[in-house]
């Protein structure tokens, strides 16, 4: 099966000063890179003038949880919350390869899997309401050394907060990621969405990581 590349449709925010870093933002199921570009341009980019932002767009593929409707998706998913055994290995591997090519929710899960399997020296990763698919963990081949910010709404019903807690435990206890490299931010009353407090936390974390 041929890879269906989607990177002809990458939207960007150029660095306004001398570029010292690049952030790749991976959107979630059914979402648009253009929408997230607008969010970042308003809430995140102004405080990071030396950063170039890249927003790849997933191609449309049949999504089982939507009765096969074709939606922007990095991999197939049968239900929400996802089953611990759910793992579209081919599509996850394919999408990891696409993001790797670019370096040379779904978005959060894929971002984490790219970061944990990449041979590139990444500066860090942010997960917004994500999880690490249990059946995908055999793909991880090294102990991460980069910092991680994990943000999750406690009221999330699509990717429950417990999924985030379990992923944090995996990072700490199995991968032995030092406590100093892993931050968890939980938001009372927040469902599968973002709010100003979360965006502020992301902006502050990025400033700290990219200035160090």
PDB file of C-alpha atoms in Angstrom:
ATOM      1  CA  UNK A   1       0.000   0.000   0.000  1.00  0.00           C
ATOM      2  CA  UNK A   2       1.512   3.335  -1.037  1.00  0.00           C
ATOM      3  CA  UNK A   3       1.986   6.089   1.492  1.00  0.00           C
ATOM      4  CA  UNK A   4      -0.466   8.934   0.972  1.00  0.00           C
ATOM      5  CA  UNK A   5       1.628  11.981   1.843  1.00  0.00           C
ATOM      6  CA  UNK A   6      -0.187  15.034   3.114  1.00  0.00           C
ATOM      7  CA  UNK A   7       2.708  17.453   3.449  1.00  0.00           C
ATOM      8  CA  UNK A   8       1.894  19.369   0.313  1.00  0.00           C
ATOM      9  CA  UNK A   9      -0.513  21.065   2.741  1.00  0.00           C
ATOM     10  CA  UNK A  10       1.753  22.303   5.518  1.00  0.00           C
ATOM     11  CA  UNK A  11       0.889  25.720   6.878  1.00  0.00           C
ATOM     12  CA  UNK A  12       3.538  27.683   8.725  1.00  0.00           C
ATOM     13  CA  UNK A  13       4.245  30.607  11.001  1.00  0.00           C
ATOM     14  CA  UNK A  14       7.686  31.965  10.073  1.00  0.00           C
ATOM     15  CA  UNK A  15      10.106  33.095  12.746  1.00  0.00           C
ATOM     16  CA  UNK A  16      10.028  36.878  13.129  1.00  0.00           C
ATOM     17  CA  UNK A  17      13.604  37.006  14.396  1.00  0.00           C
ATOM     18  CA  UNK A  18      16.664  34.859  13.685  1.00  0.00           C
ATOM     19  CA  UNK A  19      15.308  31.302  13.754  1.00  0.00           C
ATOM     20  CA  UNK A  20      16.723  29.101  16.521  1.00  0.00           C
ATOM     21  CA  UNK A  21      14.018  26.420  16.806  1.00  0.00           C
ATOM     22  CA  UNK A  22      11.183  24.702  14.936  1.00  0.00           C
ATOM     23  CA  UNK A  23       7.945  23.425  16.479  1.00  0.00           C
ATOM     24  CA  UNK A  24       5.900  20.780  14.634  1.00  0.00           C
ATOM     25  CA  UNK A  25       2.262  20.866  15.766  1.00  0.00           C
ATOM     26  CA  UNK A  26       0.267  17.692  15.011  1.00  0.00           C
ATOM     27  CA  UNK A  27      -3.507  18.160  15.061  1.00  0.00           C
ATOM     28  CA  UNK A  28      -6.102  15.688  16.291  1.00  0.00           C
ATOM     29  CA  UNK A  29      -8.768  13.520  14.676  1.00  0.00           C
ATOM     30  CA  UNK A  30     -10.974  15.384  12.206  1.00  0.00           C
ATOM     31  CA  UNK A  31      -9.166  18.654  12.773  1.00  0.00           C
ATOM     32  CA  UNK A  32      -7.585  21.243  10.518  1.00  0.00           C
ATOM     33  CA  UNK A  33      -4.029  22.529  10.582  1.00  0.00           C
ATOM     34  CA  UNK A  34      -5.366  25.973   9.630  1.00  0.00           C
ATOM     35  CA  UNK A  35      -7.439  26.158  12.827  1.00  0.00           C
ATOM     36  CA  UNK A  36      -4.462  25.292  15.002  1.00  0.00           C
ATOM     37  CA  UNK A  37      -2.300  27.776  13.135  1.00  0.00           C
ATOM     38  CA  UNK A  38      -4.745  30.514  14.120  1.00  0.00           C
ATOM     39  CA  UNK A  39      -4.674  29.373  17.766  1.00  0.00           C
ATOM     40  CA  UNK A  40      -0.878  29.320  17.838  1.00  0.00           C
ATOM     41  CA  UNK A  41      -0.577  32.650  16.042  1.00  0.00           C
ATOM     42  CA  UNK A  42      -2.726  34.313  18.686  1.00  0.00           C
ATOM     43  CA  UNK A  43      -1.744  32.512  21.895  1.00  0.00           C
ATOM     44  CA  UNK A  44       1.710  30.962  21.465  1.00  0.00           C
ATOM     45  CA  UNK A  45       3.784  32.426  18.653  1.00  0.00           C
ATOM     46  CA  UNK A  46       3.946  36.056  19.895  1.00  0.00           C
ATOM     47  CA  UNK A  47       6.083  35.070  22.890  1.00  0.00           C
ATOM     48  CA  UNK A  48       8.385  32.905  20.733  1.00  0.00           C
ATOM     49  CA  UNK A  49       9.573  35.206  17.911  1.00  0.00           C
ATOM     50  CA  UNK A  50      12.626  33.039  17.144  1.00  0.00           C
ATOM     51  CA  UNK A  51      10.531  29.903  16.470  1.00  0.00           C
ATOM     52  CA  UNK A  52       9.263  28.622  13.122  1.00  0.00           C
ATOM     53  CA  UNK A  53       5.988  26.668  13.392  1.00  0.00           C
ATOM     54  CA  UNK A  54       4.987  23.844  11.037  1.00  0.00           C
ATOM     55  CA  UNK A  55       1.434  22.482  10.948  1.00  0.00           C
ATOM     56  CA  UNK A  56       1.107  19.335   8.791  1.00  0.00           C
ATOM     57  CA  UNK A  57      -2.373  18.245   7.703  1.00  0.00           C
ATOM     58  CA  UNK A  58      -3.374  14.594   7.951  1.00  0.00           C
ATOM     59  CA  UNK A  59      -4.843  13.046   4.831  1.00  0.00           C
ATOM     60  CA  UNK A  60      -8.428  11.816   4.893  1.00  0.00           C
ATOM     61  CA  UNK A  61      -8.893   8.127   5.616  1.00  0.00           C
ATOM     62  CA  UNK A  62     -11.869   5.952   6.668  1.00  0.00           C
ATOM     63  CA  UNK A  63     -12.449   6.158  10.436  1.00  0.00           C
ATOM     64  CA  UNK A  64     -14.100   3.120  12.002  1.00  0.00           C
ATOM     65  CA  UNK A  65     -15.717   5.029  14.878  1.00  0.00           C
ATOM     66  CA  UNK A  66     -17.479   7.180  12.275  1.00  0.00           C
ATOM     67  CA  UNK A  67     -18.811   4.210  10.271  1.00  0.00           C
ATOM     68  CA  UNK A  68     -16.019   4.488   7.726  1.00  0.00           C
ATOM     69  CA  UNK A  69     -16.520   8.196   7.018  1.00  0.00           C
ATOM     70  CA  UNK A  70     -13.334   9.688   5.595  1.00  0.00           C
ATOM     71  CA  UNK A  71     -11.917  12.297   7.965  1.00  0.00           C
ATOM     72  CA  UNK A  72      -8.510  13.869   8.531  1.00  0.00           C
ATOM     73  CA  UNK A  73      -6.829  11.175  10.588  1.00  0.00           C
ATOM     74  CA  UNK A  74      -3.303   9.988  11.321  1.00  0.00           C
ATOM     75  CA  UNK A  75      -4.514   6.446  12.037  1.00  0.00           C
ATOM     76  CA  UNK A  76      -7.778   4.537  12.392  1.00  0.00           C
ATOM     77  CA  UNK A  77      -9.639   4.453  15.681  1.00  0.00           C
ATOM     78  CA  UNK A  78     -12.685   2.315  16.467  1.00  0.00           C
ATOM     79  CA  UNK A  79     -14.086   4.066  19.553  1.00  0.00           C
ATOM     80  CA  UNK A  80     -13.623   6.771  22.147  1.00  0.00           C
ATOM     81  CA  UNK A  81     -12.317   6.288  24.708  1.00  0.00           C
ATOM     82  CA  UNK A  82      -9.912   4.032  22.789  1.00  0.00           C
ATOM     83  CA  UNK A  83      -9.543   0.428  23.900  1.00  0.00           C
ATOM     84  CA  UNK A  84      -6.175  -0.431  25.498  1.00  0.00           C
ATOM     85  CA  UNK A  85      -5.780  -3.056  22.752  1.00  0.00           C
ATOM     86  CA  UNK A  86      -6.546  -0.625  19.953  1.00  0.00           C
ATOM     87  CA  UNK A  87      -3.531  -0.197  17.706  1.00  0.00           C
ATOM     88  CA  UNK A  88      -3.529   0.617  13.988  1.00  0.00           C
ATOM     89  CA  UNK A  89       0.150  -0.325  13.660  1.00  0.00           C
ATOM     90  CA  UNK A  90       0.475   0.204   9.923  1.00  0.00           C
ATOM     91  CA  UNK A  91      -1.038   3.690   9.918  1.00  0.00           C
ATOM     92  CA  UNK A  92       0.802   4.765  13.090  1.00  0.00           C
ATOM     93  CA  UNK A  93       4.098   3.610  11.573  1.00  0.00           C
ATOM     94  CA  UNK A  94       3.209   5.339   8.303  1.00  0.00           C
ATOM     95  CA  UNK A  95       2.373   8.607  10.060  1.00  0.00           C
ATOM     96  CA  UNK A  96       5.517   8.437  12.192  1.00  0.00           C
ATOM     97  CA  UNK A  97       7.461   8.120   8.945  1.00  0.00           C
ATOM     98  CA  UNK A  98       5.725  11.170   7.504  1.00  0.00           C
ATOM     99  CA  UNK A  99       6.537  13.288  10.545  1.00  0.00           C
ATOM    100  CA  UNK A 100      10.111  11.968  10.477  1.00  0.00           C
ATOM    101  CA  UNK A 101      10.321  13.121   6.866  1.00  0.00           C
ATOM    102  CA  UNK A 102       9.134  16.539   7.968  1.00  0.00           C
ATOM    103  CA  UNK A 103      11.842  16.699  10.656  1.00  0.00           C
ATOM    104  CA  UNK A 104      14.406  16.101   8.095  1.00  0.00           C
ATOM    105  CA  UNK A 105      -5.822  13.468  20.849  1.00  0.00           C
ATOM    106  CA  UNK A 106      -4.410  11.530  17.755  1.00  0.00           C
ATOM    107  CA  UNK A 107      -2.075  14.444  17.434  1.00  0.00           C
ATOM    108  CA  UNK A 108      -0.881  14.044  21.011  1.00  0.00           C
ATOM    109  CA  UNK A 109      -0.550  10.268  20.705  1.00  0.00           C
ATOM    110  CA  UNK A 110       1.334  10.555  17.427  1.00  0.00           C
ATOM    111  CA  UNK A 111       3.543  13.363  18.750  1.00  0.00           C
ATOM    112  CA  UNK A 112       4.520  11.219  21.707  1.00  0.00           C
ATOM    113  CA  UNK A 113       5.170   8.144  19.563  1.00  0.00           C
ATOM    114  CA  UNK A 114       7.301  10.169  17.127  1.00  0.00           C
ATOM    115  CA  UNK A 115       9.293  11.618  20.011  1.00  0.00           C
ATOM    116  CA  UNK A 116       9.778   8.240  21.722  1.00  0.00           C
ATOM    117  CA  UNK A 117      10.843   6.420  18.551  1.00  0.00           C
ATOM    118  CA  UNK A 118      12.753   9.127  16.695  1.00  0.00           C
ATOM    119  CA  UNK A 119      16.510   8.984  16.235  1.00  0.00           C
ATOM    120  CA  UNK A 120      16.532  12.776  15.909  1.00  0.00           C
ATOM    121  CA  UNK A 121      17.725  14.898  18.819  1.00  0.00           C
ATOM    122  CA  UNK A 122      14.406  16.524  19.692  1.00  0.00           C
ATOM    123  CA  UNK A 123      14.128  19.436  22.080  1.00  0.00           C
ATOM    124  CA  UNK A 124      10.935  18.308  23.795  1.00  0.00           C
ATOM    125  CA  UNK A 125       7.316  17.284  23.294  1.00  0.00           C
ATOM    126  CA  UNK A 126       3.937  18.607  24.467  1.00  0.00           C
ATOM    127  CA  UNK A 127       0.926  16.299  24.763  1.00  0.00           C
ATOM    128  CA  UNK A 128      -2.536  17.884  24.847  1.00  0.00           C
ATOM    129  CA  UNK A 129      -5.192  15.392  26.022  1.00  0.00           C
ATOM    130  CA  UNK A 130      -3.296  12.401  24.654  1.00  0.00           C
ATOM    131  CA  UNK A 131      -2.340   8.837  25.461  1.00  0.00           C
ATOM    132  CA  UNK A 132       0.332   6.299  24.574  1.00  0.00           C
ATOM    133  CA  UNK A 133      -1.330   3.240  22.967  1.00  0.00           C
ATOM    134  CA  UNK A 134      -0.260   0.238  25.076  1.00  0.00           C
ATOM    135  CA  UNK A 135       0.166  -2.030  22.055  1.00  0.00           C
ATOM    136  CA  UNK A 136       2.421   0.544  20.397  1.00  0.00           C
ATOM    137  CA  UNK A 137       4.954   0.586  23.201  1.00  0.00           C
ATOM    138  CA  UNK A 138       7.102  -2.181  21.718  1.00  0.00           C
ATOM    139  CA  UNK A 139       8.130   0.383  19.079  1.00  0.00           C
ATOM    140  CA  UNK A 140       9.965   2.465  21.701  1.00  0.00           C
ATOM    141  CA  UNK A 141      13.655   1.636  21.578  1.00  0.00           C
ATOM    142  CA  UNK A 142      15.375   4.171  23.824  1.00  0.00           C
ATOM    143  CA  UNK A 143      14.983   5.972  27.114  1.00  0.00           C
ATOM    144  CA  UNK A 144      13.884   9.539  26.377  1.00  0.00           C
ATOM    145  CA  UNK A 145      16.109  12.371  27.515  1.00  0.00           C
ATOM    146  CA  UNK A 146      14.031  15.322  26.280  1.00  0.00           C
ATOM    147  CA  UNK A 147      11.551  17.232  28.482  1.00  0.00           C
ATOM    148  CA  UNK A 148       7.823  16.437  28.266  1.00  0.00           C
ATOM    149  CA  UNK A 149       4.810  18.578  29.160  1.00  0.00           C
ATOM    150  CA  UNK A 150       1.593  16.575  29.530  1.00  0.00           C
ATOM    151  CA  UNK A 151      -1.631  18.636  29.687  1.00  0.00           C
ATOM    152  CA  UNK A 152      -4.986  16.956  30.283  1.00  0.00           C
ATOM    153  CA  UNK A 153      -8.518  17.960  31.250  1.00  0.00           C
ATOM    154  CA  UNK A 154      -9.787  16.052  34.275  1.00  0.00           C
ATOM    155  CA  UNK A 155     -13.311  15.983  32.790  1.00  0.00           C
ATOM    156  CA  UNK A 156     -12.133  14.581  29.410  1.00  0.00           C
ATOM    157  CA  UNK A 157     -14.567  11.874  28.294  1.00  0.00           C
ATOM    158  CA  UNK A 158     -12.958  11.072  24.929  1.00  0.00           C
ATOM    159  CA  UNK A 159      -9.426  10.428  26.202  1.00  0.00           C
ATOM    160  CA  UNK A 160     -10.047  10.092  29.957  1.00  0.00           C
ATOM    161  CA  UNK A 161      -7.629  11.678  32.404  1.00  0.00           C
ATOM    162  CA  UNK A 162      -6.834   8.186  33.688  1.00  0.00           C
ATOM    163  CA  UNK A 163      -5.273   7.426  30.276  1.00  0.00           C
ATOM    164  CA  UNK A 164      -2.936  10.355  30.783  1.00  0.00           C
ATOM    165  CA  UNK A 165      -2.102   9.233  34.318  1.00  0.00           C
ATOM    166  CA  UNK A 166      -1.319   5.728  33.063  1.00  0.00           C
ATOM    167  CA  UNK A 167       0.935   7.134  30.337  1.00  0.00           C
ATOM    168  CA  UNK A 168       2.741   9.291  32.903  1.00  0.00           C
ATOM    169  CA  UNK A 169       3.304   6.186  35.060  1.00  0.00           C
ATOM    170  CA  UNK A 170       4.698   4.364  32.016  1.00  0.00           C
ATOM    171  CA  UNK A 171       7.108   7.208  31.277  1.00  0.00           C
ATOM    172  CA  UNK A 172       8.253   7.398  34.888  1.00  0.00           C
ATOM    173  CA  UNK A 173       8.313   3.753  35.942  1.00  0.00           C
ATOM    174  CA  UNK A 174       9.059   1.841  32.735  1.00  0.00           C
ATOM    175  CA  UNK A 175      11.075   4.326  30.676  1.00  0.00           C
ATOM    176  CA  UNK A 176      12.630   5.856  33.819  1.00  0.00           C
ATOM    177  CA  UNK A 177      12.171   9.406  32.611  1.00  0.00           C
ATOM    178  CA  UNK A 178      13.513  11.630  35.415  1.00  0.00           C
ATOM    179  CA  UNK A 179      10.913  13.559  37.372  1.00  0.00           C
ATOM    180  CA  UNK A 180      12.666  16.796  36.440  1.00  0.00           C
ATOM    181  CA  UNK A 181      12.008  16.124  32.723  1.00  0.00           C
ATOM    182  CA  UNK A 182       8.283  15.408  33.020  1.00  0.00           C
ATOM    183  CA  UNK A 183       5.552  17.867  33.977  1.00  0.00           C
ATOM    184  CA  UNK A 184       1.850  17.049  34.294  1.00  0.00           C
ATOM    185  CA  UNK A 185      -0.731  19.828  34.180  1.00  0.00           C
ATOM    186  CA  UNK A 186      -4.330  18.850  34.978  1.00  0.00           C
ATOM    187  CA  UNK A 187      -7.334  21.143  34.496  1.00  0.00           C
ATOM    188  CA  UNK A 188     -10.487  20.875  36.595  1.00  0.00           C
ATOM    189  CA  UNK A 189     -13.710  20.827  34.596  1.00  0.00           C
ATOM    190  CA  UNK A 190     -11.957  20.712  31.213  1.00  0.00           C
ATOM    191  CA  UNK A 191     -13.324  18.183  28.734  1.00  0.00           C
ATOM    192  CA  UNK A 192     -11.561  17.146  25.478  1.00  0.00           C
ATOM    193  CA  UNK A 193     -10.690  20.718  24.615  1.00  0.00           C
ATOM    194  CA  UNK A 194      -8.256  23.499  25.413  1.00  0.00           C
ATOM    195  CA  UNK A 195      -8.604  26.616  27.552  1.00  0.00           C
ATOM    196  CA  UNK A 196      -6.620  29.755  28.275  1.00  0.00           C
ATOM    197  CA  UNK A 197      -4.895  28.274  31.320  1.00  0.00           C
ATOM    198  CA  UNK A 198      -3.616  25.355  29.253  1.00  0.00           C
ATOM    199  CA  UNK A 199      -2.385  27.620  26.449  1.00  0.00           C
ATOM    200  CA  UNK A 200      -0.616  29.819  29.000  1.00  0.00           C
ATOM    201  CA  UNK A 201       1.087  26.760  30.510  1.00  0.00           C
ATOM    202  CA  UNK A 202       2.220  25.601  27.062  1.00  0.00           C
ATOM    203  CA  UNK A 203       3.553  29.043  26.149  1.00  0.00           C
ATOM    204  CA  UNK A 204       5.487  29.342  29.419  1.00  0.00           C
ATOM    205  CA  UNK A 205       6.911  25.802  29.111  1.00  0.00           C
ATOM    206  CA  UNK A 206       8.039  26.423  25.531  1.00  0.00           C
ATOM    207  CA  UNK A 207       9.719  29.656  26.529  1.00  0.00           C
ATOM    208  CA  UNK A 208      11.606  27.869  29.325  1.00  0.00           C
ATOM    209  CA  UNK A 209      12.665  24.919  27.160  1.00  0.00           C
ATOM    210  CA  UNK A 210      13.661  26.962  24.122  1.00  0.00           C
ATOM    211  CA  UNK A 211      15.550  29.549  26.127  1.00  0.00           C
ATOM    212  CA  UNK A 212      17.623  26.912  27.915  1.00  0.00           C
TER     213      UNK A 212
END
